[in-house]
Each structure stands twice: as C-alpha cells, then as structure tokens.
Short mmCIF file of C-alpha atoms and ligand atoms in Angstrom, two decimals:
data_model
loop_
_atom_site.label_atom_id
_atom_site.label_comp_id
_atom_site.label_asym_id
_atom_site.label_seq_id
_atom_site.Cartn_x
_atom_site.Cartn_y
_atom_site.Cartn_z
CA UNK R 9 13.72 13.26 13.40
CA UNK R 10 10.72 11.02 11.76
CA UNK R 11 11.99 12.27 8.68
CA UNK R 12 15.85 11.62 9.47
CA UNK R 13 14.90 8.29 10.72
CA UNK R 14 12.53 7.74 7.27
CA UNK R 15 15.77 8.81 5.33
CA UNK R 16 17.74 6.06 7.10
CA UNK R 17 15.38 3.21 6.83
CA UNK R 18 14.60 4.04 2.86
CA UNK R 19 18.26 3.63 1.97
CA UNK R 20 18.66 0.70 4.40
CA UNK R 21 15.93 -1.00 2.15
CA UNK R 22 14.09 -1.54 5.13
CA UNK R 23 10.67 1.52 4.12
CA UNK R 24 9.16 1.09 0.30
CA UNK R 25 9.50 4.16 -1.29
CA UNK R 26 6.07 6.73 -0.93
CA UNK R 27 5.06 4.87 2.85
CA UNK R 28 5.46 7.94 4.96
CA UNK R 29 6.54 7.23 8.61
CA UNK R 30 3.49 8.64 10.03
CA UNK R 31 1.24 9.31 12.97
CA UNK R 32 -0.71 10.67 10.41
CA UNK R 33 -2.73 7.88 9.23
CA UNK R 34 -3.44 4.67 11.03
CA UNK R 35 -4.80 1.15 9.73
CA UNK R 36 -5.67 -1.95 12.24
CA UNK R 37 -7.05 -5.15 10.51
CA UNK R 38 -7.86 -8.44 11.74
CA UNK R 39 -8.12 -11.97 10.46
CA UNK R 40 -10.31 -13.30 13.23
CA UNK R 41 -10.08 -14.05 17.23
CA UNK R 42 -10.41 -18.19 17.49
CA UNK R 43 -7.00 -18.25 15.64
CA UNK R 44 -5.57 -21.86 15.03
CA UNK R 45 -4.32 -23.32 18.11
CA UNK R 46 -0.73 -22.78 18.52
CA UNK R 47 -0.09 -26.95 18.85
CA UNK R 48 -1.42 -27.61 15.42
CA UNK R 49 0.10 -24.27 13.47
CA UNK R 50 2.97 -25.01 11.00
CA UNK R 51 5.81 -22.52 10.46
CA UNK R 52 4.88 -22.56 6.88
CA UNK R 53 0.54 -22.04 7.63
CA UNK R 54 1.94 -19.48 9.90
CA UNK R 55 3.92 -17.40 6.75
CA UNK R 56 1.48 -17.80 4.45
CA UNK R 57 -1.48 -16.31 6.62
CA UNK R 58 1.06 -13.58 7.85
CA UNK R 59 2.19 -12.55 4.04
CA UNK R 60 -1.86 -12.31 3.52
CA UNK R 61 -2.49 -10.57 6.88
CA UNK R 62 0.40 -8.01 4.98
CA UNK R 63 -0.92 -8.08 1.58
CA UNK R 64 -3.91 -6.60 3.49
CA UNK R 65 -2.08 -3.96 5.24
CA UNK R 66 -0.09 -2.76 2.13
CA UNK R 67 -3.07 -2.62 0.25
CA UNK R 68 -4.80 0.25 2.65
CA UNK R 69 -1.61 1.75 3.44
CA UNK R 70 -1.00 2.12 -0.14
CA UNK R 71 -4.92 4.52 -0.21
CA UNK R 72 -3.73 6.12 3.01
CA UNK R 73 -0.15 7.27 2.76
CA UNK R 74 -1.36 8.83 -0.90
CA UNK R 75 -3.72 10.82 1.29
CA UNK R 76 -7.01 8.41 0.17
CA UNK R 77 -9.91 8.13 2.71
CA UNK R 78 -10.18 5.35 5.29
CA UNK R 79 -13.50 4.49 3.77
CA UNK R 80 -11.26 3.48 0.69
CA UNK R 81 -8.73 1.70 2.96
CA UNK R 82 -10.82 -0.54 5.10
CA UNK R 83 -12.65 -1.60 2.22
CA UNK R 84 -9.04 -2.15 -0.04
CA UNK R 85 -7.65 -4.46 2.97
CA UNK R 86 -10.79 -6.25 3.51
CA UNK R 87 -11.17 -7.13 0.20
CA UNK R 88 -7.51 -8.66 0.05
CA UNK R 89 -8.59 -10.93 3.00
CA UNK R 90 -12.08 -12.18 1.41
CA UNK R 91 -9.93 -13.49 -1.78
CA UNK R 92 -7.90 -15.11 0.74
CA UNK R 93 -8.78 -18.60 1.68
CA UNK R 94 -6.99 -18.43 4.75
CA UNK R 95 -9.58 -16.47 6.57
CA UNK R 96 -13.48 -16.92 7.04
CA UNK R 97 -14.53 -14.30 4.56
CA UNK R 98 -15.12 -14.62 1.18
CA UNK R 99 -13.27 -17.23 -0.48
CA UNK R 100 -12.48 -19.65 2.16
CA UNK R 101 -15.55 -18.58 4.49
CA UNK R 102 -16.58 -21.72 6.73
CA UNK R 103 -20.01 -23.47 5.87
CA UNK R 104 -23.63 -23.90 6.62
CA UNK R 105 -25.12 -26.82 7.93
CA UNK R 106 -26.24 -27.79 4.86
CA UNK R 107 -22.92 -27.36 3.26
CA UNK R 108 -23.00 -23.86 1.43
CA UNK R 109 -21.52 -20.42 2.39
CA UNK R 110 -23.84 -17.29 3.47
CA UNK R 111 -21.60 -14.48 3.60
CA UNK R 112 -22.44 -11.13 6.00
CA UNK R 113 -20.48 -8.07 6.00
CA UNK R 114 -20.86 -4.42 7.09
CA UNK R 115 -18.61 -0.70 6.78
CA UNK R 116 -19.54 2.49 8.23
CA UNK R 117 -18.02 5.92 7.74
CA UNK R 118 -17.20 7.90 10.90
CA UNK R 119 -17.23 11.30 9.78
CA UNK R 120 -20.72 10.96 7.88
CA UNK R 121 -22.27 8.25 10.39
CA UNK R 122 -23.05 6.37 7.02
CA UNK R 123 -23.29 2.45 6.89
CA UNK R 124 -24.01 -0.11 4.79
CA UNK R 125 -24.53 -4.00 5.27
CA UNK R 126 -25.21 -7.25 3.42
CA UNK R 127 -25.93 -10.53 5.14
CA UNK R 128 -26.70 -14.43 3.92
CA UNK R 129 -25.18 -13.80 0.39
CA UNK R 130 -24.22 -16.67 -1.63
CA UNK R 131 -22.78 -15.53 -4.72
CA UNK R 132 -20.79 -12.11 -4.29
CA UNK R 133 -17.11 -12.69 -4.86
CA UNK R 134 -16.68 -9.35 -2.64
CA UNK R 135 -19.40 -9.17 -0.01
CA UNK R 136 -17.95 -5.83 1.38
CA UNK R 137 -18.21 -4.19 -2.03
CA UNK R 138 -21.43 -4.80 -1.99
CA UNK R 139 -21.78 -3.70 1.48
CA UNK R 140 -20.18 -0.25 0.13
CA UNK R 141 -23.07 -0.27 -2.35
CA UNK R 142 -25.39 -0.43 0.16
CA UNK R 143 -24.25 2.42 1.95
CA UNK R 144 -23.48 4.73 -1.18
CA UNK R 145 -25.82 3.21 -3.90
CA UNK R 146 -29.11 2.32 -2.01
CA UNK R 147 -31.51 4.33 0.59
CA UNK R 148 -30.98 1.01 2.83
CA UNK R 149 -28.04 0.03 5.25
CA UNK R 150 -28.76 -3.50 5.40
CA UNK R 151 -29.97 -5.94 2.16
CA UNK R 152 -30.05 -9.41 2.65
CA UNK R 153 -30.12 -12.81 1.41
CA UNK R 154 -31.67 -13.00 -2.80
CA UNK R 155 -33.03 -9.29 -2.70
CA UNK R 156 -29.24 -8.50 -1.71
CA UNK R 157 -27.83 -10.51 -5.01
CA UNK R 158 -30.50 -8.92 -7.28
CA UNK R 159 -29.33 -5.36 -6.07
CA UNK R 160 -25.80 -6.07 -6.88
CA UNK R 161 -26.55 -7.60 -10.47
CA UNK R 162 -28.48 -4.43 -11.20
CA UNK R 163 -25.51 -2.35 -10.49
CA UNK R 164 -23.03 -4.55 -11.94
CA UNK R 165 -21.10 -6.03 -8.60
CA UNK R 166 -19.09 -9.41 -9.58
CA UNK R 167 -21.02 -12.54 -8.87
CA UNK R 168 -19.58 -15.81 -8.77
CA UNK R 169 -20.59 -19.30 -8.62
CA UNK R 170 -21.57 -20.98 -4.94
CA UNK R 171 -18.77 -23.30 -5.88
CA UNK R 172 -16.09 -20.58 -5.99
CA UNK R 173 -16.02 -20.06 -2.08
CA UNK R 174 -15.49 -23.82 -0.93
CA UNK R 175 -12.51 -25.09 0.52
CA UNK R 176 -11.73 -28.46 1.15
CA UNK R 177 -10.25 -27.32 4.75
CA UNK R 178 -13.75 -26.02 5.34
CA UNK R 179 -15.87 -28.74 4.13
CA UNK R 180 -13.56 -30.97 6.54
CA UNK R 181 -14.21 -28.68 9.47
CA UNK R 182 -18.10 -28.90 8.65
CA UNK R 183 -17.78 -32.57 8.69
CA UNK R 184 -15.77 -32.69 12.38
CA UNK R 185 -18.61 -30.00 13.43
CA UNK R 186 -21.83 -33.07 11.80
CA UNK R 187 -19.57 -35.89 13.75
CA UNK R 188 -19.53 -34.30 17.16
CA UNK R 189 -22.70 -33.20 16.82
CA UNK R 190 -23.99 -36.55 15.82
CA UNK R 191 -21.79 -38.08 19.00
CA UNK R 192 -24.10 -35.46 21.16
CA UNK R 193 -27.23 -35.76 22.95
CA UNK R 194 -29.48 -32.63 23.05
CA UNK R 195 -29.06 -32.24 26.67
CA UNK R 196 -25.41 -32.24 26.07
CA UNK R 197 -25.50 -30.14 23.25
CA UNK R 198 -27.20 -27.64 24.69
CA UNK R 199 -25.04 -27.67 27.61
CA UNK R 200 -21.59 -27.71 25.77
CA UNK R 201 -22.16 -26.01 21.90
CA UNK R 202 -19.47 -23.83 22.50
CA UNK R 203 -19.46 -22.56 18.50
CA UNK R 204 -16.32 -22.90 15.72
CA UNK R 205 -15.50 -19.25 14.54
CA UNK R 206 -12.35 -18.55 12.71
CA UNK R 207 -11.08 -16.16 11.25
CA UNK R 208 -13.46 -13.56 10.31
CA UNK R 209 -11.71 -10.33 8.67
CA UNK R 210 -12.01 -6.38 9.23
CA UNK R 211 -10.28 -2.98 8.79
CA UNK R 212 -10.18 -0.01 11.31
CA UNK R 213 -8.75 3.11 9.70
CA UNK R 214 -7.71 7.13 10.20
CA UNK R 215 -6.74 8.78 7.09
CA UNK R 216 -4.63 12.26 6.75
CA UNK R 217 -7.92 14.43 7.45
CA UNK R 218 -8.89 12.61 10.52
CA UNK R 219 -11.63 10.80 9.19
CA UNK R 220 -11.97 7.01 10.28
CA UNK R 221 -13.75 3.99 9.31
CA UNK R 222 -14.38 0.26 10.23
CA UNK R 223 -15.19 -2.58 8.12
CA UNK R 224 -15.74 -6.22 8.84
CA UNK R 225 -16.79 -9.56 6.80
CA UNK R 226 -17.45 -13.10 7.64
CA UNK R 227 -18.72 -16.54 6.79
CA UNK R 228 -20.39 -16.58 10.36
CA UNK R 229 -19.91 -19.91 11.72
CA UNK R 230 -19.67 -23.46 11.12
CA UNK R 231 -22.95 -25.24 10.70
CA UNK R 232 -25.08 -22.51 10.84
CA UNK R 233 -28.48 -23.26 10.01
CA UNK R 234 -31.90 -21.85 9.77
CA UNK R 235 -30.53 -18.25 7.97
CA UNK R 236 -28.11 -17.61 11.22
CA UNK R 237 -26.65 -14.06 11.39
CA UNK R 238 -24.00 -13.03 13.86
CA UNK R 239 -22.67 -9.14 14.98
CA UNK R 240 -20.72 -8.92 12.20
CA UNK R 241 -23.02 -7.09 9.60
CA UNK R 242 -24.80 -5.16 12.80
CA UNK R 243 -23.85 -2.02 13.10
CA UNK R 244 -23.09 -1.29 16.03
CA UNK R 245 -22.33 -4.64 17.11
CA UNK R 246 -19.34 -6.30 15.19
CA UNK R 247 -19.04 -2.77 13.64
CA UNK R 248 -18.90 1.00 14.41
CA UNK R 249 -17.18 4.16 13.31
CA UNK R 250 -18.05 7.51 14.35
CA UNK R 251 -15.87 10.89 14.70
CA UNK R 252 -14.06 9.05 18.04
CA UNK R 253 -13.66 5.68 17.18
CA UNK R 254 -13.71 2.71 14.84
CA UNK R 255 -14.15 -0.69 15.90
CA UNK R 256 -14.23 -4.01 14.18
CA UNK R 257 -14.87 -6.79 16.02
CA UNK R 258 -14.59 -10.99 16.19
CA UNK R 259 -15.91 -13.64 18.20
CA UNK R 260 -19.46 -15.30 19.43
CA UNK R 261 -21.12 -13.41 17.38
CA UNK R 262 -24.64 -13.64 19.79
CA UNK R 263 -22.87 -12.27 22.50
CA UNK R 264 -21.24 -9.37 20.69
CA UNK R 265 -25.14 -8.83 19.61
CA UNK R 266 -26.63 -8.67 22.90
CA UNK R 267 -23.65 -6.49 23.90
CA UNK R 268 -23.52 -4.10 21.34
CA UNK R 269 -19.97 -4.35 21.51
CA UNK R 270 -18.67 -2.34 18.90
CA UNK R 271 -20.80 0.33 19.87
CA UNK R 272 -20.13 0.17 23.78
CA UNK R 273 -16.89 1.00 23.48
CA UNK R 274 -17.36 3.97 20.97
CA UNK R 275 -19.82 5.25 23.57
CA UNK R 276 -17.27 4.99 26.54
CA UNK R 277 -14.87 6.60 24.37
CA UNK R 278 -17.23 9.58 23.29
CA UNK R 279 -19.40 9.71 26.70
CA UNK R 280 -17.16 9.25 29.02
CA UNK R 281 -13.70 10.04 28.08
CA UNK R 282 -12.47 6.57 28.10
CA UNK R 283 -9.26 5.55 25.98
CA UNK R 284 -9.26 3.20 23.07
CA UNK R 285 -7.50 0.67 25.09
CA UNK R 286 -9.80 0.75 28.71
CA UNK R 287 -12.56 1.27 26.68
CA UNK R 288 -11.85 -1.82 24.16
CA UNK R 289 -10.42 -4.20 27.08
CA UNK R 290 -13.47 -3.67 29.43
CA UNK R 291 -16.08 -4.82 27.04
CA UNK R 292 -13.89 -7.55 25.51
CA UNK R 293 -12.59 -9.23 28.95
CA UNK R 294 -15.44 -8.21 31.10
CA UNK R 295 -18.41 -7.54 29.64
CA UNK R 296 -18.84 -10.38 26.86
CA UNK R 297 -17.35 -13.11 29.40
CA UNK R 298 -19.25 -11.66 31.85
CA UNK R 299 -22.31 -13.00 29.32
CA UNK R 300 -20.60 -16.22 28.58
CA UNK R 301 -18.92 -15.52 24.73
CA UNK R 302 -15.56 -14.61 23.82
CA UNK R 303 -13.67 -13.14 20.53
CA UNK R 304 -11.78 -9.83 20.16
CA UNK R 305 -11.94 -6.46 18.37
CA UNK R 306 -9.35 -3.95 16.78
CA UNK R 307 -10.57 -0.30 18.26
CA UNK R 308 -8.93 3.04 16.89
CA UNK R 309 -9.37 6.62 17.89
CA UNK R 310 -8.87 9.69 16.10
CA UNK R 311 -5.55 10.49 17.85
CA UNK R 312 -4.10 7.22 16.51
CA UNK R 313 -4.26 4.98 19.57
CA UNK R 314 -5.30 1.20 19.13
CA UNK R 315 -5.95 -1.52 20.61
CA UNK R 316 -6.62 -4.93 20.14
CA UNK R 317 -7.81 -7.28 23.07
CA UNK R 318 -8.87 -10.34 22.58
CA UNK R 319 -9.78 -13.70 25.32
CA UNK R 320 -8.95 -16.56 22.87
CA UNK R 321 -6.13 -18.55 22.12
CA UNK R 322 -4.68 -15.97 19.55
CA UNK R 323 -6.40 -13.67 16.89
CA UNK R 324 -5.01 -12.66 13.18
CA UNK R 325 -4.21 -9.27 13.41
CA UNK R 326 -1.82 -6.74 11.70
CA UNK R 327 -1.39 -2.66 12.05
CA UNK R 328 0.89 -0.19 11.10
CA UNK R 329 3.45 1.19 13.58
CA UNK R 330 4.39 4.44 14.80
CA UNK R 331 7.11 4.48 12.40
CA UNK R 332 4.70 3.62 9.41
CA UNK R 333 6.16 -0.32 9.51
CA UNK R 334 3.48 -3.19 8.61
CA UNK R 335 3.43 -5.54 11.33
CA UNK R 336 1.23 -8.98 12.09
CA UNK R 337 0.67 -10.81 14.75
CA UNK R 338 -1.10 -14.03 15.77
CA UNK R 339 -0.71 -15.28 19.25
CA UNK R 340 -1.08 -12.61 22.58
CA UNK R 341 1.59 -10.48 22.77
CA UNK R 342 4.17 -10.55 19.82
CA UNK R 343 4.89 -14.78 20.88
CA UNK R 344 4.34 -16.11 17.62
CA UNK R 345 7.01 -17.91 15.71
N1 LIG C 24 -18.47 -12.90 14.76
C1 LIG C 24 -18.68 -13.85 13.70
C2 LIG C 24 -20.08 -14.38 13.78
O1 LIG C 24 -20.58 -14.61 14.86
C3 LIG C 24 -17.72 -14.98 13.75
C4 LIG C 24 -16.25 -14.59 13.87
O2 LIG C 24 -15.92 -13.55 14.39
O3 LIG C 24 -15.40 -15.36 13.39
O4 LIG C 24 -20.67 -14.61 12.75
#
C-alpha cells in the first residue's frame, strides 16, 4: 500500500524522487514557541519563515531517507535555521543588553548518551557545529564563552565577525525592550518582566536503525545581561535524547531550568510508561505554568510518535508525516494562513 500510494504521489509530482514514505525515520524541528503574534504576521513573513522552516526539514530528511544517522540530521536542519535570519539562532539571534549576540546551543545522541554544548559564543557562524565538536572532539560536554572560540579555531570551525549576526529587526526589538524598560520602575519591573523569546531553533530525530537525537540553538533572549544562559545548552533541560526519547525544547528558558523539562518527560516516558504526547503535554501545560514560564517542546519516541505542545500564541514548527510529506506549522492546530 505505502509503496502503491508512494508510486502515485511520485508521478503526481507531488513526492521528490529518493524521500521514502516512511514510518521508518522521523524528523520534528522547531523555530521557537513565542511565535509572532498572529495580528502583526504578513502572508508574505509567513512564506518566507515557512520555506525556511522546509529548507530545514529537507535538509535532514535528505541524511535520513539515505539511511544517515539522526545525529547527522538534527545537526543538518539546525544548521539551515542558524543561517536563517528569521529565527533566534545564529544569524538573526536577538541581542544582549549591551547590543551584541551570545549564542548557546547543545545536541545529544540517544543511543550513546553522548552530548555536547557551547554557550555565550560570539563569533561561530554555526554554534551547533561547534556544539558537535564538543561532544565528538573534546573530553568536555559544555565549553563556554572565549575558551569555547579558542577550541573551535584550533580545530578549524568557521568564525565570523560579531557583525555578521545583527539584524536590523533585532537591534529594533532591543531598542523597544531599553524603552519599556526605561518607562519601568524597579518595583514594576520586577513585578511584570515577563521576557521576549523568539524563535529559538532545534531538531528531534529517529533514523532507519532506531537511533534518535535532539538538538537545539539560540540567541537566548532579548537584553540579556550579565553572561545570561537559558535551558537551551543544558542538557537535560532545553535538550535530551536517550534510547526512548528526544526532546528539544523553547520557552522561559529559567523555568525550563528549574524544571528539567527536557529531561522530565524522557523520564516519564522511560520510568513510567508514559507516551510522547502525555508525557510532553504534562510538563509543558502543567508543570512549567504551574512555576510561572511558558514555551513549548518537540518530543519523539523511538516508535515514531511526536508531539509538540506548546502554551503561547503559536510556535515555528515543521515534521515529516506518516506518508514521508514535509509539513510546517505556526499557529495551534494547523490555523495558520
Ligand atoms: N529557551 C531560550 C532561552 O531561554 C529562549 C527561547 O526558547 O526562545 O534562552
């Protein structure tokens, strides 16, 4: 039947040649919970960050349908997203207080519990590359900051000038985040700093052999200061992958650190027998509220199921369907444009 129906849709046009219709490999990314509010999206903002949310997808579907590892895959689609300066990774990644970008990112391998992380980089083009490094190239799992940079000069990982991640969106968005500030009193900031985060990227994966893997990469969030690091270079917190489960996740990143939320729902899923989708939903609409933050996460388990829950307005995301179509998605339940 699959390969019938795989027949039908190739000569209709409508399935590239090579992409298998398969349950046999899965890929999940995201582009970030905290999506643009509906109100102020344009139909043409709206294709252009859905042909990059596909970009992304093709590019680890391409590793995955040839058989390649989901290591390879989350790392290919995350990649695509950093050089895109639609999302906050990479290129495009939202700034510091003091105007400059600090990049974090983190991947781990489920079937060899391996991981690697960077966090406040300022000059590599590809922070999950160098992430990989970390993992495959170093006895560490997590370099930061200058020591981070000199390890991937030494091994020959691109650098870039500061200069090359700026945006003017993003320097606008800094200077909305200074104004409001400014208009605040302590009291009230304390009270109300409800934080900016948009559009931080990440990869869950299953390849042919079973094997799965979860990457994620941000900019953190708007006017950071004082060397701020969120979840998303934590293991564990904005990212896990074991023999059950992958996770990436998105959102206020100090809650999804005190919540080990990437790793809570791998253990649910491995401990108690959960599924991918209670598992997933209970931390993301229960247990971080329940704290105060919000944000989303893309979960996959080694039978293939996903999920992807999220408590904000919308949240970038794309996946590959059961019959091995790319699709994206931006606002809850397929209500986009
Ligand atoms: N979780 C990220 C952080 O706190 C932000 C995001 O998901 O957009 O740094």
């Amino acid at each position: 039947m699959r390969h019938f129906l795989a027949a039908a849709l190739a000569a209709a046009g409508l399935l590239e040649p090579g992409v298998s219709l398969s349950a046999d490999y899965s890929l999940v990314i995201h582009g970030g919970a905290g999506a643009m509010p509906r109100a102020e999206m344009t139909a043409a903002r709206e294709r252009d960050v859905r042909a990059a949310l596909e970009e992304s997808l093709k590019a680890g579907q391409a590793i995955l349908s040839a058989g390649g590892s989901a290591l390879d895959a989350v790392s290919a689609s995350v990649v695509v997203l950093e050089d895109s300066p639609y999302f906050n990774a990479g290129k495009g990644a939202v700034l510091t207080h003091e105007g400059r970008n600090e990049l974090d990112a983190s991947i781990m391998d489920g079937a060899t519990l391996r991981a690697g992380a960077v966090a406040g980089v300022r000059r590599v083009r590809n922070p999950i590359v160098l992430a990989r490094a970390v993992m495959e190239k170093s006895p560490h799992v997590m370099l930061t900051g200058k020591g981070a940079e000199e390890f991937a000069r030494g091994i020959g990982i691109r650098l870039v000038e500061p200069g090359y991640f700026r945006t003017e969106e993003r320097w606008q968005q800094l200077q909305d985040e200074l104004g409001k500030a400014a208009a605040r009193t302590q009291a009230q900031a304390e009270a109300t700093d409800a934080p900016s985060y948009l559009g931080t990227v990440g990869a869950v994966a299953r390849d042919r052999k079973g094997g799965l893997a979860a990457a994620t990469s941000t900019g953190g969030m708007t006017n950071k200061r004082w060397g701020r690091v969120g979840d998303s270079p934590i293991i564990g917190a904005g990212t896990y992958a074991n023999a059950h489960c992958a996770v990436s996740a998105t959102g206020w990143g100090e809650f999804y650190i005190r919540a080990a939320v990437a790793h809570d729902i791998c253990a649910r899923v491995a401990y108690r027998g959960d599924s991918i989708r209670a598992a997933s939903e209970e931390v993301v609409l229960r247990v971080v509220p329940k704290l105060g933050g919000d944000g989303g996460v893309i979960a996959l388990g080694r039978d293939g199921e996903f999920s992807m829950p999220f408590n904000t307005a919308g949240m970038y995301r794309g996946w590959i369907d059961a019959e091995g179509q790319r699709r994206t998605d931006i606002y809850p339940d397929g209500s986009s444009r």
